[in-house]
Coordinates of C-alpha atoms and ligand atoms in Angstrom, one line a residue:
M1 CA -6.6 32.5 103.8
E2 CA -7.3 30.3 106.7
L3 CA -3.9 28.6 106.9
E4 CA -2.2 32.0 106.9
S5 CA -4.2 33.2 109.8
M6 CA -3.5 30.0 111.7
Y7 CA 0.2 30.7 111.3
E8 CA -0.4 34.3 112.4
Q9 CA -2.1 33.0 115.5
L10 CA 1.1 31.0 116.2
G11 CA 3.2 34.1 115.8
I12 CA 4.3 33.9 112.2
S13 CA 3.9 37.2 110.3
R14 CA 2.4 37.3 106.8
A15 CA 5.7 38.4 105.5
V16 CA 7.6 35.5 106.9
Y17 CA 5.0 33.0 105.9
G18 CA 5.0 34.4 102.3
F19 CA 8.7 34.2 102.1
G20 CA 8.6 30.6 103.2
E21 CA 5.9 29.7 100.6
A22 CA 8.0 31.3 97.9
V23 CA 11.0 29.2 98.9
L24 CA 8.8 26.1 99.0
R25 CA 7.5 26.4 95.5
D26 CA 10.9 25.5 94.1
L27 CA 11.3 22.5 96.4
R28 CA 8.3 20.4 95.3
P29 CA 10.3 18.1 92.9
R30 CA 12.9 17.4 95.7
F31 CA 10.1 16.7 98.1
D32 CA 8.6 14.2 95.7
A33 CA 11.9 12.4 95.5
I34 CA 12.0 12.2 99.3
D35 CA 8.5 10.9 99.4
Q36 CA 9.5 8.1 97.0
T37 CA 12.4 7.1 99.2
A38 CA 10.0 7.0 102.2
E39 CA 7.5 4.9 100.3
Y40 CA 10.2 2.4 99.4
N41 CA 11.4 2.2 103.0
Q42 CA 7.9 2.0 104.3
A43 CA 7.4 -1.1 102.1
K44 CA 10.7 -2.5 103.2
V45 CA 9.7 -2.2 106.9
I46 CA 6.2 -3.6 106.3
A47 CA 7.6 -6.6 104.4
A48 CA 10.0 -7.4 107.2
M49 CA 7.1 -7.2 109.7
Q50 CA 4.9 -9.4 107.5
K51 CA 7.7 -12.0 106.9
N52 CA 8.2 -12.3 110.7
R53 CA 4.4 -12.6 111.3
V54 CA 4.3 -9.7 113.8
N55 CA 1.2 -10.0 116.0
A56 CA -0.2 -8.8 119.3
T57 CA 1.7 -11.4 121.4
H58 CA 4.9 -9.6 120.3
F59 CA 3.8 -6.5 122.2
A60 CA 3.6 -8.2 125.6
A61 CA 5.8 -6.9 128.4
T62 CA 8.4 -9.1 130.0
T63 CA 10.2 -8.6 133.3
G64 CA 13.1 -10.2 135.2
Y65 CA 15.5 -12.2 133.1
G66 CA 13.4 -12.0 130.0
Y67 CA 14.0 -15.6 128.9
D68 CA 12.0 -16.6 125.8
D69 CA 11.0 -13.0 125.1
E70 CA 9.4 -13.6 121.8
G71 CA 8.5 -10.0 121.2
R72 CA 12.1 -8.9 121.7
D73 CA 13.5 -11.8 119.6
N74 CA 11.1 -11.2 116.8
L75 CA 11.9 -7.4 116.8
E76 CA 15.5 -8.4 116.3
R77 CA 14.6 -10.6 113.3
V78 CA 12.6 -7.7 111.9
Y79 CA 15.6 -5.3 112.2
A80 CA 17.9 -7.9 110.7
D81 CA 15.5 -8.2 107.7
V82 CA 15.2 -4.4 107.3
F83 CA 19.0 -4.0 107.3
H84 CA 19.6 -7.3 105.4
T85 CA 21.9 -8.7 108.0
E86 CA 22.2 -12.2 109.6
A87 CA 21.5 -10.9 113.1
A88 CA 20.5 -7.9 115.2
L89 CA 20.7 -6.7 118.8
V90 CA 17.9 -4.2 119.5
R91 CA 17.5 -3.4 123.2
P92 CA 16.3 -0.9 125.8
Q93 CA 19.3 -2.0 127.8
I94 CA 21.5 -0.2 125.2
T95 CA 21.1 3.3 126.7
C96 CA 22.1 5.5 123.8
G97 CA 24.1 5.6 120.5
T98 CA 27.4 6.0 122.2
H99 CA 26.6 2.9 124.3
A100 CA 25.7 0.9 121.2
L101 CA 28.9 1.9 119.5
T102 CA 30.9 1.1 122.6
V103 CA 29.4 -2.4 122.8
A104 CA 30.1 -3.0 119.1
L105 CA 33.7 -1.8 119.4
S106 CA 34.6 -3.5 122.7
A107 CA 33.0 -6.8 121.8
N108 CA 35.0 -7.0 118.6
L109 CA 38.4 -5.7 119.6
L110 CA 40.8 -7.6 121.8
P111 CA 44.0 -6.5 123.5
G112 CA 46.7 -6.0 120.8
D113 CA 44.2 -5.2 118.1
E114 CA 44.0 -1.9 116.3
L115 CA 41.0 0.2 115.4
L116 CA 41.2 2.4 112.3
S117 CA 39.0 5.4 111.4
P118 CA 39.6 6.1 107.7
V119 CA 37.3 9.2 107.8
G120 CA 39.1 11.5 110.2
A121 CA 38.2 12.1 113.8
P122 CA 35.1 10.2 115.2
Y123 CA 32.1 11.8 117.0
D124 CA 33.0 13.7 120.2
T125 CA 31.7 11.1 122.7
L126 CA 33.8 8.3 121.0
E127 CA 37.0 10.1 121.9
E128 CA 36.8 8.9 125.4
V129 CA 35.5 5.5 124.4
I130 CA 38.5 5.0 122.2
G131 CA 41.0 6.7 124.5
I132 CA 41.8 9.6 122.2
R133 CA 40.9 11.6 125.3
E134 CA 42.0 9.7 128.4
S135 CA 39.2 7.9 130.2
K136 CA 38.7 5.1 132.6
C137 CA 37.7 1.9 130.8
S138 CA 38.6 3.3 127.4
L139 CA 39.7 0.8 124.6
K140 CA 43.2 2.2 125.0
E141 CA 43.2 1.1 128.7
Y142 CA 42.4 -2.4 127.5
G143 CA 45.3 -2.4 125.1
V144 CA 43.5 -1.6 121.9
T145 CA 45.3 1.0 119.8
Y146 CA 43.8 3.5 117.5
A147 CA 44.9 4.8 114.1
Q148 CA 43.3 7.5 111.9
A149 CA 43.5 8.5 108.3
D150 CA 42.2 12.0 107.7
L151 CA 40.1 13.0 104.8
K152 CA 41.7 14.9 102.0
A153 CA 41.2 18.7 102.0
D154 CA 38.2 18.3 99.6
G155 CA 36.5 15.9 102.0
T156 CA 37.2 12.7 100.0
F157 CA 38.8 9.5 101.2
D158 CA 42.6 9.5 101.2
Y159 CA 43.1 6.0 99.8
D160 CA 46.9 6.1 100.0
A161 CA 46.8 7.1 103.6
I162 CA 44.2 4.4 104.4
R163 CA 46.3 1.7 102.7
A164 CA 49.4 2.8 104.6
A165 CA 47.4 2.8 107.9
I166 CA 46.1 -0.8 107.6
N167 CA 48.6 -3.2 109.2
G168 CA 48.7 -6.7 110.7
R169 CA 47.0 -5.6 113.8
T170 CA 44.1 -3.7 112.1
K171 CA 41.0 -5.6 113.2
L172 CA 38.2 -3.2 112.8
I173 CA 37.4 -0.2 110.6
T174 CA 35.0 2.4 111.9
I175 CA 33.2 4.6 109.4
Q176 CA 30.9 7.4 110.6
R177 CA 28.1 8.1 108.1
S178 CA 27.0 11.5 109.4
K179 CA 29.3 14.4 109.8
G180 CA 28.0 15.0 113.4
Y181 CA 29.3 18.3 114.6
A182 CA 32.3 18.3 112.2
T183 CA 32.5 20.4 109.0
R184 CA 33.3 17.5 106.7
P185 CA 30.6 16.1 104.3
S186 CA 28.3 13.3 105.4
F187 CA 28.8 10.2 103.2
S188 CA 26.4 8.4 100.9
V189 CA 25.8 4.7 101.4
A190 CA 27.5 4.2 98.0
Q191 CA 30.6 6.1 99.2
I192 CA 30.7 4.0 102.4
G193 CA 30.3 0.9 100.2
Q194 CA 33.3 1.8 98.1
L195 CA 35.4 2.5 101.2
T196 CA 34.3 -0.8 102.8
A197 CA 35.3 -2.7 99.6
F198 CA 38.7 -0.9 99.5
C199 CA 39.5 -1.7 103.1
K200 CA 38.6 -5.4 102.5
S201 CA 40.7 -5.5 99.3
V202 CA 43.7 -4.3 101.4
K203 CA 43.0 -6.7 104.2
P204 CA 40.2 -9.3 103.5
D205 CA 39.6 -10.3 107.1
V206 CA 39.1 -6.8 108.5
K207 CA 35.7 -6.0 109.9
V208 CA 33.9 -2.8 109.1
M209 CA 31.5 -1.1 111.5
V210 CA 29.4 1.9 110.4
D211 CA 28.2 4.5 112.9
N212 CA 24.8 4.9 111.2
C213 CA 23.4 7.6 113.5
Y214 CA 21.1 10.0 111.7
G215 CA 21.5 8.1 108.4
E216 CA 18.8 5.4 108.7
F217 CA 16.1 5.5 105.9
V218 CA 17.6 8.6 104.3
E219 CA 18.4 6.4 101.3
T220 CA 16.8 3.2 100.1
I221 CA 19.9 1.1 101.0
E222 CA 22.0 1.0 104.2
P223 CA 25.7 0.4 104.6
S224 CA 25.0 -3.3 105.5
D225 CA 23.7 -3.7 102.0
L226 CA 27.2 -2.9 100.7
G227 CA 29.4 -5.0 102.9
A228 CA 29.5 -3.4 106.3
D229 CA 29.8 -6.1 109.0
M230 CA 27.9 -4.0 111.6
V231 CA 25.6 -0.9 111.4
V232 CA 25.0 0.8 114.7
G233 CA 22.7 3.5 115.9
S234 CA 20.4 5.0 118.5
L235 CA 16.6 4.5 118.8
I236 CA 16.0 8.0 120.0
K237 CA 17.2 9.1 116.5
N238 CA 15.8 7.9 113.2
P239 CA 14.8 4.2 113.6
G240 CA 12.8 4.8 116.8
G241 CA 10.5 7.0 114.8
G242 CA 10.1 9.3 117.8
L243 CA 8.2 6.7 119.8
A244 CA 11.1 4.7 121.3
P245 CA 11.8 6.3 124.7
I246 CA 15.3 4.7 124.9
G247 CA 17.4 2.1 123.1
G248 CA 20.0 1.3 120.5
Y249 CA 20.6 -1.3 117.8
I250 CA 23.5 -3.3 116.3
C251 CA 22.7 -5.1 113.0
G252 CA 25.3 -7.3 111.4
T253 CA 26.9 -10.7 110.9
R254 CA 26.0 -13.4 113.3
E255 CA 29.6 -13.6 114.5
C256 CA 29.8 -9.9 115.3
V257 CA 26.4 -9.5 116.8
E258 CA 26.8 -12.6 119.0
R259 CA 29.9 -11.1 120.5
C260 CA 28.0 -7.8 121.0
A261 CA 25.3 -9.7 122.9
Y262 CA 28.0 -11.4 125.1
R263 CA 29.5 -8.0 125.8
L264 CA 26.2 -6.3 126.6
S265 CA 24.9 -8.9 129.0
A266 CA 27.5 -11.6 129.9
P267 CA 29.6 -14.3 128.2
G268 CA 27.4 -17.3 127.9
L269 CA 24.1 -15.4 128.4
G270 CA 24.2 -13.1 125.3
Q271 CA 20.9 -12.5 123.7
E272 CA 19.0 -14.9 125.9
V273 CA 18.5 -12.3 128.7
G274 CA 17.2 -8.8 128.7
A275 CA 13.5 -8.1 129.6
N276 CA 11.6 -5.8 127.2
L277 CA 9.9 -3.8 130.1
G278 CA 6.8 -3.2 128.0
L279 CA 8.6 -1.2 125.3
M280 CA 7.8 -3.5 122.4
P281 CA 4.8 -1.5 121.1
A282 CA 6.9 1.7 121.0
F283 CA 9.8 -0.1 119.3
Y284 CA 7.7 -1.9 116.6
Q285 CA 5.5 1.1 115.9
G286 CA 8.4 3.5 116.0
L287 CA 10.2 1.5 113.4
F288 CA 7.0 1.4 111.3
L289 CA 6.8 5.2 111.4
S290 CA 10.5 5.9 111.0
P291 CA 10.6 6.1 107.1
T292 CA 7.9 8.9 107.1
V293 CA 9.4 10.6 110.2
V294 CA 12.8 10.7 108.5
S295 CA 11.2 12.1 105.3
G296 CA 9.7 14.9 107.3
A297 CA 13.0 15.7 109.0
L298 CA 14.7 15.7 105.6
K299 CA 12.2 18.1 104.1
G300 CA 12.8 20.4 107.1
A301 CA 16.6 20.3 106.6
I302 CA 16.3 21.1 102.9
F303 CA 13.7 23.9 103.6
A304 CA 16.0 25.4 106.3
A305 CA 19.0 25.4 103.9
N306 CA 17.0 27.1 101.2
V307 CA 15.4 29.7 103.5
Y308 CA 18.7 30.7 105.1
E309 CA 20.9 30.5 102.0
K310 CA 18.5 32.9 100.2
L311 CA 19.1 35.3 103.1
G312 CA 22.8 35.1 102.7
F313 CA 23.8 32.5 105.4
A314 CA 26.2 29.7 104.6
C315 CA 24.6 26.3 104.9
V316 CA 26.1 22.8 105.2
P317 CA 24.9 20.9 103.2
N318 CA 24.0 23.7 100.9
A319 CA 20.6 24.4 99.5
A320 CA 21.0 22.1 96.4
E321 CA 23.1 19.2 97.7
D322 CA 21.9 15.6 98.0
R323 CA 21.3 14.5 101.6
H324 CA 22.9 11.6 103.4
D325 CA 21.6 12.4 106.9
I326 CA 19.1 14.7 108.6
I327 CA 21.5 17.3 110.0
Q328 CA 21.5 20.9 108.8
A329 CA 24.2 23.4 109.8
V330 CA 23.4 27.1 109.3
T331 CA 26.2 29.6 109.9
L332 CA 24.5 32.6 111.5
G333 CA 27.6 34.7 112.2
S334 CA 26.8 36.0 115.6
R335 CA 25.8 35.1 119.1
E336 CA 22.6 37.1 118.9
A337 CA 21.5 35.4 115.7
M338 CA 22.1 31.9 117.3
V339 CA 20.0 32.9 120.3
A340 CA 17.2 34.2 118.1
F341 CA 17.2 31.1 115.9
C342 CA 17.1 28.8 118.9
K343 CA 14.3 30.8 120.5
G344 CA 12.2 30.3 117.4
I345 CA 12.8 26.5 117.4
Q346 CA 11.8 26.4 121.1
A347 CA 8.7 28.6 120.6
A348 CA 7.5 26.3 117.9
A349 CA 7.6 23.1 120.0
P350 CA 4.6 21.2 121.3
V351 CA 6.4 20.7 124.7
D352 CA 8.1 23.4 126.7
S353 CA 7.3 26.1 124.1
Y354 CA 7.1 28.8 126.8
V355 CA 10.8 28.2 127.8
T356 CA 13.5 30.6 126.6
P357 CA 16.8 28.9 125.7
E358 CA 19.9 30.6 127.0
P359 CA 23.6 29.9 126.3
W360 CA 25.3 28.0 129.2
A361 CA 28.7 26.6 130.1
M362 CA 28.1 22.9 129.4
P363 CA 30.6 20.5 130.9
G364 CA 33.1 19.2 128.3
Y365 CA 32.8 22.2 126.0
D366 CA 35.3 25.1 125.8
S367 CA 32.6 27.7 124.9
D368 CA 29.0 28.3 125.9
V369 CA 26.5 26.1 124.2
I370 CA 22.9 26.9 123.3
M371 CA 20.2 24.2 122.8
A372 CA 16.6 24.4 121.8
A373 CA 14.4 21.3 122.1
G374 CA 10.8 20.8 123.2
A375 CA 10.6 17.0 122.9
F376 CA 8.3 14.3 124.1
V377 CA 11.4 12.1 124.7
Q378 CA 14.1 13.9 126.6
G379 CA 17.2 14.5 124.4
S380 CA 15.5 13.0 121.4
S381 CA 17.1 14.5 118.3
I382 CA 14.7 12.9 115.8
E383 CA 12.3 15.5 117.4
L384 CA 12.9 19.1 116.2
S385 CA 16.0 20.5 117.9
A386 CA 18.8 23.0 117.4
D387 CA 22.0 23.5 119.2
G388 CA 25.5 24.8 118.7
P389 CA 28.6 26.1 120.5
I390 CA 28.6 29.9 120.9
R391 CA 31.9 30.6 119.0
P392 CA 32.9 31.5 115.5
P393 CA 31.6 30.8 112.9
Y394 CA 28.4 30.8 115.1
A395 CA 26.7 27.8 113.4
V396 CA 23.6 26.2 114.6
Y397 CA 23.0 22.5 114.0
F398 CA 19.4 21.8 113.2
Q399 CA 17.7 18.4 113.0
G400 CA 14.6 16.4 113.3
G401 CA 10.9 17.1 113.4
L402 CA 8.5 14.2 113.8
T403 CA 6.3 15.8 111.1
W404 CA 7.2 18.0 108.1
Y405 CA 4.7 20.5 109.2
H406 CA 6.3 20.9 112.6
A407 CA 9.7 21.2 111.1
K408 CA 8.3 23.9 108.7
L409 CA 6.8 25.8 111.7
G410 CA 10.1 25.7 113.6
I411 CA 12.0 27.1 110.7
L412 CA 9.5 29.8 110.0
M413 CA 9.5 30.7 113.7
S414 CA 13.3 30.8 113.8
L415 CA 13.2 33.3 110.9
Q416 CA 10.4 35.3 112.7
K417 CA 12.6 35.7 115.7
L418 CA 15.6 36.8 113.6
V419 CA 13.4 39.3 111.8
E420 CA 11.9 40.6 115.1
A421 CA 15.5 41.1 116.5
G422 CA 16.4 43.1 113.5
L423 CA 19.0 40.6 112.4
V424 CA 17.5 39.6 109.1
K425 CA 15.7 41.7 106.5
L426 CA 13.3 39.9 104.2
P427 CA 13.7 40.7 100.5
M428 CA 10.7 42.7 99.3
Ligands
PLP1 C1 24.3 11.0 118.1 C2 25.5 10.4 117.6 C3 26.3 9.5 118.3 C4 26.0 9.3 119.8 O1 24.8 9.0 120.1 P1 24.2 9.4 121.6 O2 22.9 8.7 121.5 O3 24.2 10.9 121.7 O4 25.1 8.8 122.6 C5 27.3 9.0 117.7 N1 27.7 9.2 116.4 C6 26.9 10.1 115.7 C7 27.3 10.4 114.3 C8 25.8 10.7 116.2 O5 25.1 11.6 115.5

C-alpha cells in the first residue's frame, strides 16, 4: 500500500506501522469525540471573530508607543469573547507563560496579602516568582506570603486543609490546570469550577487565578466559564496555534485585567501602550487554528498512551482516561529507552530532523535532562516535543504536534528507535 511505503521511506518499518494501525483501530470513537470538541471550539472562535468584525485593518503593524492600535485592541476583545470574560490582555510584550503568570500575580497581590495554592506545589518556574525558592524580585521579597494545601494521596482536593488555609490575608487563589512535570492528575474544568466555588464560599471576596497552560480548547468550556477571575497562559502553547512566535494572555474581570495592564506597562498607561510589531496576523490566525491544532495534539497523546501501555510501559494519563491537557508522560524505565524515544521524536521533525538529542546538565536541574524538539518556533511546546530528567522512573513528557499526522509519525518513530535499540519487542 502506498501509505505504508511512504512511512517506510521515512524510516518506519512495516512491523511498527502495522502495530500502530492495530492500536488506532480501537481509538476511532475517542477521536470522534475529540473532533466534536474541536468543531465546537472552532465555532466559538469564529463567532468571536465575527462579533468583533475582524477585518484586514486589524492585521496592520504598529510601532513605537502603539497608541490606538485597533488590531491589538480588537484581538483582546476577541480573546475576551472566546473566554467569556470582561477583558483580556494579549501581548507580544508578555514574553512567556511564566511572565504572564508573574504579571497576573504581582498585579493583584499587595504587601501583606497571602497567595494560596490549594492544589499542591506550583509549576517549577513559579517557585522563584513566589519565593518558595529565593529569588530577587520574588513576591516574597515584596512582602506577599504564600500558603499551600496539598492534594490528598488520591490526587483529589483536600477541602478541610483548604478551608483551614484560607485566612483574613488570603487575597488570591492560584489553581494550576495541567499537572506540568508533577505526577498528580490534571484537573477538568468542572473540578476547577468546584474548587473555585468552594474557595469563594469560604471567602467571598477572594480572587481565583487559573494557570491555564496546555489546557486551552481541550474541553468546550474554560475555567473562566466557571467563576475564575483570571485565566492565564502562553501563546507558544495551545492558543497561539503554532503560529504565534511569542506572547502571553490574561483573560478575566475588568478589575483584575486592568491591574495586570498597569503592572505590565506602567501605572496610568496600562493597555493604551504596546505596539503589535506586525504580529497580529500570526495571533489572529493562530487563535483561529488553535482548536484543530489542540485536537491533533490530543490524539497524539492518546495514541502514545495506547501504544506504550500495550507494550507494558506505565502512562500518565493512562490509555483510557479522559484528557484535561495535552501532556503525556510515559515511564520508560531506563536512560537508554529515554534517549531512543527522544531520538525518534527528533528524527520525525520537519526542522532539525538530522540532529541527535543527548542528555545534558541543564542549569537548575539536579540530573541530566534530555529534550527533543524540531520546531518552527524555538521552545514551542504546542509543536511536537519530548523531554524529561534522566532519573528514576525515567519518564518522558511528550506533548504537541501541529497536526495529528505529525504526532503519529513522531510516536511511530519513537517506537521504531526503541525496537532498533533492542529495548522493545513488538508482539507478533
Ligand atoms: C509551560 C507552563 C508554564 C510556564 O510557561 P513558560 O512559557 O514555559 O514560561 C507554567 N505553568 C504550566 C502548567 C506550564 O505548562
